[in-house]
Amino acid sequence: MPRAELEYPKRPLGTVNRYSPRASYSLRVIHSIVNTCPTLHVSFNSPDSPFPAILPMIGQMGSFDRPSSDEGDVLDLYLHGYVSSRVMNLTRRPATDDSPSGLPVTVAATHVDGLVLALTPNSHSYNYRSAVLFGHATLVEADDEKLYAMELITDSVVASRWQNSRIPPNKAEMSSTSVLRVRIATGSAKIRSGPPGDEKHDMENPAVVSNVWTGVVPVHMSLGAPIPGPYNAVDKVPVYLEEYIKSMNEIGVDHSVKAAEASAEPGKKPVDD
């Protein structure tokens, strides 16, 4: 029998209220959005600042204990970026009766898949995929788990790059690299695809419809031709890199075009927010 699709619990913190039909709580959907987002934004409260902090970081979902797990499984989020001593101290917060150990964080990932151009400015929108995760971040201390996370994150930048670079990292590199592990409490995704949606009175007005172009401009990230660095001594671009660039560009185009061509829900005006 096929395995049941796992979902995050619909707690008040992570439940989508506005345009709830666009919500997804599927682990597979949410993890896929996070794993394909080049930059994640990690927010947290710091006791020494009147404002919430937000850091751009590179991250990837994975399981050190079950490395063969796929995106539909229960996973942790591994984050890499500059981790100050202040943040390190915050991640060492002990567990309480109300909260697990670690720093409470909110992580956001967003892809824009299309510019949705409608008859009126009010109905303009994006086709998008967004995900938000809530969890507790702790510093990865063990070298074997840190190596696992470093390989996971490196290969999320360019597939197979870890094995095609100088490895393993030396002691200085290991000690200077910080990785955070986020145990996820809950999360949600929100996705819009399809054409613009305008009000009936505008759509039935020939003077408006005949003068305003409507539709979707697909949007996708494009990887360009590699440019050798000043000390590069490899004559040709490696095959694995060429294949990765080609594959990612094809996936990006295909996804954005399919999102643009998706049909609105039967009998419903497309969601424009």
mmCIF file of C-alpha atoms in Angstrom:
data_model
loop_
_atom_site.group_PDB
_atom_site.id
_atom_site.type_symbol
_atom_site.label_atom_id
_atom_site.label_comp_id
_atom_site.label_asym_id
_atom_site.label_seq_id
_atom_site.Cartn_x
_atom_site.Cartn_y
_atom_site.Cartn_z
ATOM 1 C CA MET A 1 0.000 0.000 0.000
ATOM 2 C CA PRO A 2 1.216 3.550 -0.691
ATOM 3 C CA ARG A 3 2.551 5.408 2.312
ATOM 4 C CA ALA A 4 0.308 8.096 3.790
ATOM 5 C CA GLU A 5 1.399 11.657 3.072
ATOM 6 C CA LEU A 6 2.720 13.209 6.288
ATOM 7 C CA GLU A 7 1.631 16.692 7.331
ATOM 8 C CA TYR A 8 2.715 19.225 9.929
ATOM 9 C CA PRO A 9 0.201 19.755 12.757
ATOM 10 C CA LYS A 10 -2.191 22.656 12.164
ATOM 11 C CA ARG A 11 -1.344 24.670 15.233
ATOM 12 C CA PRO A 12 -2.479 28.314 15.545
ATOM 13 C CA LEU A 13 1.073 29.519 14.922
ATOM 14 C CA GLY A 14 1.433 27.850 11.537
ATOM 15 C CA THR A 15 -2.128 27.733 10.222
ATOM 16 C CA VAL A 16 -2.835 29.735 7.056
ATOM 17 C CA ASN A 17 -5.999 31.794 7.526
ATOM 18 C CA ARG A 18 -6.026 34.146 4.529
ATOM 19 C CA TYR A 19 -6.907 32.248 1.325
ATOM 20 C CA SER A 20 -6.667 28.958 3.170
ATOM 21 C CA PRO A 21 -7.394 26.861 0.029
ATOM 22 C CA ARG A 22 -3.884 27.799 -1.122
ATOM 23 C CA ALA A 23 -2.338 26.299 2.002
ATOM 24 C CA SER A 24 -0.463 23.030 2.247
ATOM 25 C CA TYR A 25 0.815 21.299 5.364
ATOM 26 C CA SER A 26 2.422 18.434 3.468
ATOM 27 C CA LEU A 27 5.970 17.740 4.627
ATOM 28 C CA ARG A 28 6.959 16.902 1.049
ATOM 29 C CA VAL A 29 5.594 20.157 -0.371
ATOM 30 C CA ILE A 30 7.068 22.343 2.369
ATOM 31 C CA HIS A 31 10.472 20.650 2.387
ATOM 32 C CA SER A 32 10.690 20.875 -1.406
ATOM 33 C CA ILE A 33 10.099 24.631 -1.302
ATOM 34 C CA VAL A 34 12.761 25.049 1.389
ATOM 35 C CA ASN A 35 15.305 22.791 -0.328
ATOM 36 C CA THR A 36 15.074 24.613 -3.657
ATOM 37 C CA CYS A 37 15.253 28.129 -2.213
ATOM 38 C CA PRO A 38 18.764 29.639 -2.575
ATOM 39 C CA THR A 39 18.430 31.828 0.520
ATOM 40 C CA LEU A 40 16.413 31.265 3.684
ATOM 41 C CA HIS A 41 15.537 34.077 6.074
ATOM 42 C CA VAL A 42 15.844 33.119 9.726
ATOM 43 C CA SER A 43 14.132 35.310 12.319
ATOM 44 C CA PHE A 44 14.482 35.266 16.099
ATOM 45 C CA ASN A 45 14.190 37.512 19.132
ATOM 46 C CA SER A 46 17.330 38.667 20.877
ATOM 47 C CA PRO A 47 17.109 39.838 24.499
ATOM 48 C CA ASP A 48 19.673 42.588 23.879
ATOM 49 C CA SER A 49 17.797 44.251 20.991
ATOM 50 C CA PRO A 50 14.412 46.003 20.764
ATOM 51 C CA PHE A 51 13.940 44.604 17.246
ATOM 52 C CA PRO A 52 13.624 41.029 15.971
ATOM 53 C CA ALA A 53 16.759 39.811 14.184
ATOM 54 C CA ILE A 54 16.668 38.300 10.692
ATOM 55 C CA LEU A 55 19.572 36.549 8.989
ATOM 56 C CA PRO A 56 19.910 35.322 5.399
ATOM 57 C CA MET A 57 21.305 31.774 5.526
ATOM 58 C CA ILE A 58 21.806 28.710 3.336
ATOM 59 C CA GLY A 59 19.842 25.684 4.477
ATOM 60 C CA GLN A 60 18.688 22.201 3.623
ATOM 61 C CA MET A 61 16.311 19.671 5.136
ATOM 62 C CA GLY A 62 17.896 16.371 6.172
ATOM 63 C CA SER A 63 18.207 13.654 8.789
ATOM 64 C CA PHE A 64 21.592 12.730 10.214
ATOM 65 C CA ASP A 65 20.101 9.663 11.914
ATOM 66 C CA ARG A 66 18.270 8.574 8.736
ATOM 67 C CA PRO A 67 20.316 9.954 5.820
ATOM 68 C CA SER A 68 18.291 8.041 3.215
ATOM 69 C CA SER A 69 15.072 9.842 4.222
ATOM 70 C CA ASP A 70 13.303 11.743 1.460
ATOM 71 C CA GLU A 71 11.503 15.089 1.478
ATOM 72 C CA GLY A 72 8.264 13.488 2.637
ATOM 73 C CA ASP A 73 9.794 12.298 5.916
ATOM 74 C CA VAL A 74 10.230 14.047 9.261
ATOM 75 C CA LEU A 75 13.442 16.052 8.836
ATOM 76 C CA ASP A 76 15.564 18.656 10.570
ATOM 77 C CA LEU A 77 16.679 21.887 8.927
ATOM 78 C CA TYR A 78 20.441 22.450 8.775
ATOM 79 C CA LEU A 79 21.533 26.072 8.409
ATOM 80 C CA HIS A 80 24.904 27.522 7.499
ATOM 81 C CA GLY A 81 25.980 31.128 7.724
ATOM 82 C CA TYR A 82 27.894 33.401 10.027
ATOM 83 C CA VAL A 83 26.896 32.498 13.576
ATOM 84 C CA SER A 84 28.021 35.107 16.093
ATOM 85 C CA SER A 85 28.913 34.293 19.680
ATOM 86 C CA ARG A 86 25.663 36.025 20.657
ATOM 87 C CA VAL A 87 23.610 33.615 18.545
ATOM 88 C CA MET A 88 25.637 30.630 19.786
ATOM 89 C CA ASN A 89 24.812 31.547 23.361
ATOM 90 C CA LEU A 90 21.121 31.920 22.511
ATOM 91 C CA THR A 91 21.024 28.441 20.936
ATOM 92 C CA ARG A 92 22.257 26.942 24.209
ATOM 93 C CA ARG A 93 19.077 27.944 26.019
ATOM 94 C CA PRO A 94 17.973 25.003 28.209
ATOM 95 C CA ALA A 95 14.608 23.320 27.908
ATOM 96 C CA THR A 96 11.723 24.475 30.085
ATOM 97 C CA ASP A 97 8.300 23.066 30.876
ATOM 98 C CA ASP A 98 6.878 25.137 28.018
ATOM 99 C CA SER A 99 9.603 24.893 25.394
ATOM 100 C CA PRO A 100 12.346 22.545 24.106
ATOM 101 C CA SER A 101 15.995 23.554 24.320
ATOM 102 C CA GLY A 102 17.432 25.901 21.728
ATOM 103 C CA LEU A 103 16.639 29.244 20.151
ATOM 104 C CA PRO A 104 13.059 29.656 18.856
ATOM 105 C CA VAL A 105 13.300 30.598 15.170
ATOM 106 C CA THR A 106 10.991 31.239 12.237
ATOM 107 C CA VAL A 107 12.353 30.350 8.796
ATOM 108 C CA ALA A 108 10.874 31.690 5.556
ATOM 109 C CA ALA A 109 11.449 30.501 1.970
ATOM 110 C CA THR A 110 9.853 32.061 -1.115
ATOM 111 C CA HIS A 111 9.931 31.439 -4.868
ATOM 112 C CA VAL A 112 8.344 33.829 -7.370
ATOM 113 C CA ASP A 113 7.080 31.836 -10.373
ATOM 114 C CA GLY A 114 5.272 34.520 -12.352
ATOM 115 C CA LEU A 115 4.111 38.116 -12.659
ATOM 116 C CA VAL A 116 0.317 38.027 -12.740
ATOM 117 C CA LEU A 117 -0.954 41.014 -14.732
ATOM 118 C CA ALA A 118 -4.651 41.749 -14.376
ATOM 119 C CA LEU A 119 -7.055 44.420 -15.646
ATOM 120 C CA THR A 120 -6.782 46.560 -12.513
ATOM 121 C CA PRO A 121 -3.801 47.266 -10.245
ATOM 122 C CA ASN A 122 -5.747 45.794 -7.324
ATOM 123 C CA SER A 123 -5.892 42.371 -8.961
ATOM 124 C CA HIS A 124 -2.206 42.140 -9.901
ATOM 125 C CA SER A 125 -0.313 39.387 -8.097
ATOM 126 C CA TYR A 126 2.542 36.887 -8.220
ATOM 127 C CA ASN A 127 2.482 33.194 -8.843
ATOM 128 C CA TYR A 128 4.537 31.967 -5.921
ATOM 129 C CA ARG A 129 5.481 29.163 -3.578
ATOM 130 C CA SER A 130 6.205 30.121 0.014
ATOM 131 C CA ALA A 131 6.919 28.124 3.145
ATOM 132 C CA VAL A 132 7.341 29.005 6.806
ATOM 133 C CA LEU A 133 8.869 26.724 9.431
ATOM 134 C CA PHE A 134 8.807 27.162 13.207
ATOM 135 C CA GLY A 135 11.353 25.374 15.365
ATOM 136 C CA HIS A 136 14.227 25.467 17.831
ATOM 137 C CA ALA A 137 17.825 25.941 16.677
ATOM 138 C CA THR A 138 20.840 24.411 18.387
ATOM 139 C CA LEU A 139 24.501 24.412 17.412
ATOM 140 C CA VAL A 140 25.779 21.188 15.839
ATOM 141 C CA GLU A 141 28.748 20.165 17.994
ATOM 142 C CA ALA A 142 29.692 16.654 16.805
ATOM 143 C CA ASP A 143 32.122 16.551 13.872
ATOM 144 C CA ASP A 144 30.373 13.652 12.126
ATOM 145 C CA GLU A 145 27.025 15.441 12.104
ATOM 146 C CA LYS A 146 28.686 18.693 11.084
ATOM 147 C CA LEU A 147 30.352 16.935 8.136
ATOM 148 C CA TYR A 148 26.996 15.439 7.148
ATOM 149 C CA ALA A 149 25.382 18.886 7.220
ATOM 150 C CA MET A 150 28.253 20.548 5.338
ATOM 151 C CA GLU A 151 28.013 17.986 2.533
ATOM 152 C CA LEU A 152 24.220 18.267 2.457
ATOM 153 C CA ILE A 153 24.336 22.055 2.181
ATOM 154 C CA THR A 154 27.240 22.127 -0.312
ATOM 155 C CA ASP A 155 25.452 19.736 -2.651
ATOM 156 C CA SER A 156 22.313 21.876 -2.393
ATOM 157 C CA VAL A 157 24.282 24.726 -3.981
ATOM 158 C CA VAL A 158 25.584 22.555 -6.848
ATOM 159 C CA ALA A 159 24.802 18.840 -7.006
ATOM 160 C CA SER A 160 27.924 16.636 -6.546
ATOM 161 C CA ARG A 161 30.087 19.647 -5.653
ATOM 162 C CA TRP A 162 31.229 18.144 -2.342
ATOM 163 C CA GLN A 163 32.875 15.156 -4.032
ATOM 164 C CA ASN A 164 34.359 17.427 -6.684
ATOM 165 C CA SER A 165 36.148 19.744 -4.277
ATOM 166 C CA ARG A 166 39.107 19.357 -1.912
ATOM 167 C CA ILE A 167 37.773 17.266 0.956
ATOM 168 C CA PRO A 168 37.656 16.577 3.835
ATOM 169 C CA PRO A 169 37.782 20.017 5.460
ATOM 170 C CA ASN A 170 40.857 20.514 7.636
ATOM 171 C CA LYS A 171 40.756 21.194 11.377
ATOM 172 C CA ALA A 172 40.812 24.958 10.943
ATOM 173 C CA GLU A 173 37.894 24.822 8.500
ATOM 174 C CA MET A 174 35.902 22.562 10.783
ATOM 175 C CA SER A 175 36.437 24.781 13.816
ATOM 176 C CA SER A 176 35.574 27.975 11.925
ATOM 177 C CA THR A 177 32.380 26.585 10.367
ATOM 178 C CA SER A 178 29.165 26.796 12.339
ATOM 179 C CA VAL A 179 26.055 24.784 11.524
ATOM 180 C CA LEU A 180 22.677 25.103 13.213
ATOM 181 C CA ARG A 181 20.166 22.279 13.445
ATOM 182 C CA VAL A 182 16.516 23.299 13.679
ATOM 183 C CA ARG A 183 14.060 20.797 15.130
ATOM 184 C CA ILE A 184 10.799 21.662 13.411
ATOM 185 C CA ALA A 185 7.665 22.113 15.524
ATOM 186 C CA THR A 186 5.299 22.955 12.692
ATOM 187 C CA GLY A 187 5.139 24.619 9.310
ATOM 188 C CA SER A 188 2.978 25.518 6.358
ATOM 189 C CA ALA A 189 3.157 26.434 2.695
ATOM 190 C CA LYS A 190 1.098 28.768 0.554
ATOM 191 C CA ILE A 191 1.050 28.455 -3.221
ATOM 192 C CA ARG A 192 -0.532 30.483 -5.994
ATOM 193 C CA SER A 193 -0.602 29.450 -9.645
ATOM 194 C CA GLY A 194 -2.754 30.201 -12.643
ATOM 195 C CA PRO A 195 -4.088 33.228 -14.522
ATOM 196 C CA PRO A 196 -5.141 36.612 -13.204
ATOM 197 C CA GLY A 197 -8.557 37.002 -11.633
ATOM 198 C CA ASP A 198 -10.562 40.155 -12.165
ATOM 199 C CA GLU A 199 -13.972 41.322 -11.081
ATOM 200 C CA LYS A 200 -16.883 40.372 -13.325
ATOM 201 C CA HIS A 201 -17.821 43.989 -14.098
ATOM 202 C CA ASP A 202 -14.323 44.649 -15.491
ATOM 203 C CA MET A 203 -14.160 41.393 -17.439
ATOM 204 C CA GLU A 204 -17.492 42.228 -19.095
ATOM 205 C CA ASN A 205 -16.436 45.770 -20.010
ATOM 206 C CA PRO A 206 -15.173 45.762 -23.647
ATOM 207 C CA ALA A 207 -13.502 49.152 -23.230
ATOM 208 C CA VAL A 208 -11.348 47.753 -20.425
ATOM 209 C CA VAL A 209 -10.703 44.268 -21.811
ATOM 210 C CA SER A 210 -9.703 45.541 -25.264
ATOM 211 C CA ASN A 211 -7.164 48.022 -23.897
ATOM 212 C CA VAL A 212 -5.396 46.169 -21.082
ATOM 213 C CA TRP A 213 -3.144 43.150 -21.700
ATOM 214 C CA THR A 214 -3.702 40.431 -19.119
ATOM 215 C CA GLY A 215 -1.817 37.236 -18.436
ATOM 216 C CA VAL A 216 1.239 35.852 -16.693
ATOM 217 C CA VAL A 217 4.935 36.510 -17.261
ATOM 218 C CA PRO A 218 6.757 33.337 -16.110
ATOM 219 C CA VAL A 219 9.625 33.997 -13.684
ATOM 220 C CA HIS A 220 12.474 31.600 -12.958
ATOM 221 C CA MET A 221 16.077 31.717 -11.803
ATOM 222 C CA SER A 222 18.539 31.223 -14.667
ATOM 223 C CA LEU A 223 22.079 29.883 -14.214
ATOM 224 C CA GLY A 224 24.523 31.363 -16.723
ATOM 225 C CA ALA A 225 27.669 30.064 -18.397
ATOM 226 C CA PRO A 226 30.474 29.442 -15.845
ATOM 227 C CA ILE A 227 33.267 32.045 -15.811
ATOM 228 C CA PRO A 228 36.695 30.669 -14.754
ATOM 229 C CA GLY A 229 38.305 32.157 -11.660
ATOM 230 C CA PRO A 230 41.764 33.806 -11.721
ATOM 231 C CA TYR A 231 43.596 30.663 -10.517
ATOM 232 C CA ASN A 232 41.431 28.061 -12.234
ATOM 233 C CA ALA A 233 43.676 25.489 -13.953
ATOM 234 C CA VAL A 234 40.971 23.128 -15.258
ATOM 235 C CA ASP A 235 40.601 23.581 -19.015
ATOM 236 C CA LYS A 236 36.988 22.512 -19.436
ATOM 237 C CA VAL A 237 33.879 23.069 -17.385
ATOM 238 C CA PRO A 238 33.220 19.745 -15.582
ATOM 239 C CA VAL A 239 30.414 17.612 -16.972
ATOM 240 C CA TYR A 240 28.609 17.448 -13.603
ATOM 241 C CA LEU A 241 28.471 21.268 -13.529
ATOM 242 C CA GLU A 242 27.228 21.577 -17.111
ATOM 243 C CA GLU A 243 24.546 18.972 -16.428
ATOM 244 C CA TYR A 244 23.474 20.696 -13.222
ATOM 245 C CA ILE A 245 23.125 24.086 -14.935
ATOM 246 C CA LYS A 246 21.151 22.575 -17.815
ATOM 247 C CA SER A 247 18.878 20.611 -15.483
ATOM 248 C CA MET A 248 18.158 23.523 -13.129
ATOM 249 C CA ASN A 249 17.363 25.894 -15.990
ATOM 250 C CA GLU A 250 15.006 23.375 -17.580
ATOM 251 C CA ILE A 251 13.261 22.730 -14.256
ATOM 252 C CA GLY A 252 12.884 26.468 -13.620
ATOM 253 C CA VAL A 253 11.359 27.176 -17.021
ATOM 254 C CA ASP A 254 9.062 24.155 -16.859
ATOM 255 C CA HIS A 255 7.765 24.998 -13.381
ATOM 256 C CA SER A 256 7.095 28.673 -14.092
ATOM 257 C CA VAL A 257 5.324 27.935 -17.392
ATOM 258 C CA LYS A 258 3.165 25.222 -15.824
ATOM 259 C CA ALA A 259 2.265 27.587 -12.985
ATOM 260 C CA ALA A 260 1.257 30.232 -15.538
ATOM 261 C CA GLU A 261 -0.836 27.762 -17.538
ATOM 262 C CA ALA A 262 -2.551 26.210 -14.520
ATOM 263 C CA SER A 263 -6.316 26.558 -14.517
ATOM 264 C CA ALA A 264 -8.197 28.523 -11.914
ATOM 265 C CA GLU A 265 -10.303 26.465 -9.546
ATOM 266 C CA PRO A 266 -13.609 25.605 -11.288
ATOM 267 C CA GLY A 267 -16.186 28.291 -10.749
ATOM 268 C CA LYS A 268 -13.837 30.415 -8.673
ATOM 269 C CA LYS A 269 -11.966 33.630 -9.238
ATOM 270 C CA PRO A 270 -8.203 32.951 -8.942
ATOM 271 C CA VAL A 271 -6.679 33.913 -5.625
ATOM 272 C CA ASP A 272 -4.677 37.100 -6.057
ATOM 273 C CA ASP A 273 -2.872 37.394 -2.736
#
